[in-house]
Tab-separated table of C-alpha atoms in Angstrom:
chain	number	residue	atom	x	y	z
A	1	MET	CA	0.000	0.000	0.000
A	2	ALA	CA	1.291	3.447	-0.910
A	3	SER	CA	2.218	5.950	1.750
A	4	HIS	CA	0.570	9.174	0.796
A	5	HIS	CA	1.806	12.627	1.617
A	6	HIS	CA	-0.719	15.277	2.413
A	7	HIS	CA	0.152	18.023	-0.016
A	8	HIS	CA	-0.862	21.606	-0.031
A	9	GLU	CA	-1.652	21.764	-3.761
A	10	HIS	CA	-1.471	25.230	-5.273
A	11	SER	CA	-2.516	26.646	-8.634
A	12	GLY	CA	-2.565	29.951	-10.497
A	13	ASP	CA	-1.178	33.034	-8.765
A	14	LYS	CA	-1.028	31.194	-5.411
A	15	LEU	CA	1.303	28.601	-6.952
A	16	VAL	CA	3.513	31.310	-8.474
A	17	ASP	CA	3.643	33.167	-5.127
A	18	GLU	CA	4.536	29.951	-3.279
A	19	ALA	CA	7.277	29.167	-5.828
A	20	GLY	CA	8.754	32.644	-5.317
A	21	LYS	CA	8.829	32.100	-1.545
A	22	VAL	CA	10.476	28.675	-1.854
A	23	LEU	CA	13.137	30.049	-4.220
A	24	ALA	CA	13.853	32.990	-1.891
A	25	GLU	CA	14.129	30.597	1.082
A	26	ALA	CA	16.722	28.675	-0.966
A	27	GLY	CA	18.765	31.891	-1.202
A	28	GLU	CA	17.933	32.532	-4.864
A	29	GLN	CA	16.393	35.608	-6.458
A	30	TRP	CA	12.883	35.486	-7.902
A	31	THR	CA	13.524	37.522	-11.053
A	32	ALA	CA	10.938	38.560	-13.645
A	33	MET	CA	12.407	36.031	-16.087
A	34	ARG	CA	12.268	33.202	-13.536
A	35	GLU	CA	8.686	34.124	-12.737
A	36	ASP	CA	7.782	34.137	-16.444
A	37	VAL	CA	9.384	30.716	-16.947
A	38	PHE	CA	7.666	29.259	-13.877
A	39	ARG	CA	4.273	30.760	-14.726
A	40	THR	CA	4.517	29.439	-18.285
A	41	LEU	CA	5.551	25.985	-17.084
A	42	ALA	CA	2.702	25.935	-14.560
A	43	GLU	CA	0.190	26.752	-17.313
A	44	GLN	CA	1.111	23.634	-19.306
A	45	GLU	CA	-1.233	20.652	-19.155
A	46	ARG	CA	1.535	18.227	-20.146
A	47	PRO	CA	5.288	18.071	-19.592
A	48	ALA	CA	7.009	20.765	-21.660
A	49	SER	CA	10.526	20.994	-23.061
A	50	ALA	CA	12.846	23.931	-22.453
A	51	TYR	CA	12.384	24.842	-26.137
A	52	ASP	CA	8.587	24.903	-25.736
A	53	ILE	CA	8.886	27.123	-22.665
A	54	ALA	CA	11.436	29.420	-24.365
A	55	GLU	CA	9.083	29.854	-27.332
A	56	LEU	CA	6.064	30.633	-25.133
A	57	VAL	CA	7.974	33.019	-22.849
A	58	GLY	CA	9.394	34.727	-25.943
A	59	GLN	CA	5.884	35.225	-27.327
A	60	LYS	CA	4.726	36.720	-24.004
A	61	ARG	CA	7.751	39.020	-23.788
A	62	GLY	CA	7.697	39.984	-27.472
A	63	LYS	CA	11.322	38.972	-27.986
A	64	ARG	CA	13.294	35.793	-28.505
A	65	VAL	CA	14.291	33.913	-25.351
A	66	ALA	CA	17.264	31.539	-25.550
A	67	ALA	CA	16.515	27.926	-24.719
A	68	ASN	CA	19.881	27.746	-22.873
A	69	SER	CA	18.670	30.406	-20.430
A	70	VAL	CA	15.442	28.494	-19.890
A	71	TYR	CA	17.381	25.240	-19.337
A	72	ARG	CA	19.445	26.912	-16.593
A	73	ILE	CA	16.286	28.238	-14.923
A	74	LEU	CA	14.531	24.864	-15.166
A	75	ASP	CA	17.584	23.125	-13.678
A	76	LEU	CA	17.443	25.602	-10.786
A	77	PHE	CA	13.725	24.868	-10.384
A	78	VAL	CA	14.416	21.118	-10.249
A	79	ARG	CA	17.188	21.628	-7.644
A	80	THR	CA	14.881	23.763	-5.492
A	81	ASN	CA	11.846	21.458	-5.887
A	82	LEU	CA	9.795	23.926	-7.972
A	83	ALA	CA	9.685	21.585	-10.957
A	84	ASN	CA	10.120	17.936	-11.779
A	85	ARG	CA	12.026	16.649	-14.781
A	86	ILE	CA	10.484	13.840	-16.777
A	87	GLU	CA	13.757	12.171	-17.730
A	88	SER	CA	12.454	9.924	-20.512
A	89	ALA	CA	10.828	12.859	-22.312
A	90	ASN	CA	13.464	15.526	-21.510
A	91	ALA	CA	10.551	17.653	-20.335
A	92	TYR	CA	9.441	19.434	-17.172
A	93	LEU	CA	6.362	19.786	-14.981
A	94	ALA	CA	5.723	22.477	-12.385
A	95	ASN	CA	5.567	21.066	-8.862
A	96	THR	CA	2.155	22.051	-7.482
A	97	HIS	CA	3.395	21.524	-3.914
A	98	PRO	CA	6.840	23.162	-4.014
A	99	GLY	CA	7.389	23.184	-0.255
A	100	CYS	CA	7.056	19.397	0.010
A	101	HIS	CA	10.158	17.263	-0.582
A	102	HIS	CA	9.552	13.703	-1.639
A	103	ASP	CA	10.268	11.363	-4.521
A	104	CYS	CA	7.449	11.203	-7.062
A	105	ILE	CA	6.634	8.234	-9.232
A	106	PHE	CA	5.483	9.462	-12.630
A	107	LEU	CA	2.967	7.800	-14.922
A	108	ILE	CA	3.440	8.941	-18.533
A	109	CYS	CA	1.037	8.182	-21.380
A	110	ASP	CA	2.811	6.889	-24.491
A	111	ASP	CA	-0.016	8.192	-26.673
A	112	CYS	CA	-0.960	11.715	-25.524
A	113	GLY	CA	2.035	12.552	-23.295
A	114	GLN	CA	-0.059	13.239	-20.179
A	115	ALA	CA	1.936	12.814	-16.970
A	116	ASP	CA	0.559	12.170	-13.506
A	117	HIS	CA	2.366	11.363	-10.306
A	118	PHE	CA	1.830	9.494	-7.095
A	119	ASP	CA	3.893	8.915	-3.986
A	120	ASP	CA	4.831	5.566	-2.538
A	121	ASP	CA	7.368	6.043	0.244
A	122	SER	CA	7.840	2.298	0.702
A	123	LEU	CA	8.857	1.881	-2.959
A	124	THR	CA	11.099	4.947	-3.232
A	125	GLY	CA	12.534	4.244	0.221
A	126	ALA	CA	13.467	0.719	-0.868
A	127	LEU	CA	15.201	2.140	-3.954
A	128	ILE	CA	17.152	4.649	-1.838
A	129	GLU	CA	18.182	1.879	0.564
A	130	ALA	CA	19.273	-0.363	-2.348
A	131	GLY	CA	21.434	2.482	-3.661
A	132	ARG	CA	22.982	3.031	-0.241
A	133	LYS	CA	23.718	-0.695	0.137
A	134	ALA	CA	25.502	-0.499	-3.220
A	135	GLY	CA	27.733	2.217	-1.742
A	136	TYR	CA	26.047	5.318	-3.184
A	137	SER	CA	25.175	8.450	-1.243
A	138	ASN	CA	22.649	11.205	-2.003
A	139	VAL	CA	20.507	8.657	-3.832
A	140	ARG	CA	17.555	10.235	-5.617
A	141	PRO	CA	15.022	7.865	-7.194
A	142	VAL	CA	13.726	8.803	-10.622
A	143	VAL	CA	10.823	6.470	-11.304
A	144	GLU	CA	8.775	6.683	-14.485
A	145	LEU	CA	6.102	4.239	-15.558
A	146	ARG	CA	4.952	4.377	-19.171
A	147	GLY	CA	1.659	3.134	-20.553
A	148	LEU	CA	-1.701	4.458	-21.705
A	149	CYS	CA	-3.804	6.861	-19.622
A	150	ARG	CA	-7.489	6.195	-19.010
A	151	ASP	CA	-8.601	8.379	-21.904
A	152	CYS	CA	-6.207	6.835	-24.442
A	153	SER	CA	-6.845	3.250	-23.367
A	154	SER	CA	-10.635	3.456	-23.644
């Protein structure tokens, strides 16, 4: 049985405000560009690539935004728990509970690209322990399950 965290899910301006607070608490500045990247990422229904985000932010700002800049910001967001990286798709999702640190297990639809997540502390804890027994430290599980979502499988 999965151990479930009780998250404080945020959306819209509340999510953006919470992300700004979390980044500031991490000793980082919440710049206009970082806010634009986060807001754009949070608006996406599916995982988005840095190139997708750069294009959308560029449209909003009325000038080209370099994907390299967006990659650096997204990497910062992943390090500070504001976003999750979907490794197999090289894409990102905004974390709707940025103050909560845990290891998500992602479910990714092979057809439409929808990504959902759930928490199972017993599973991710066992993976961390297996890594430690193998002599690794700072083990961070990245678990992705691929298949078809409810809509695509019906």
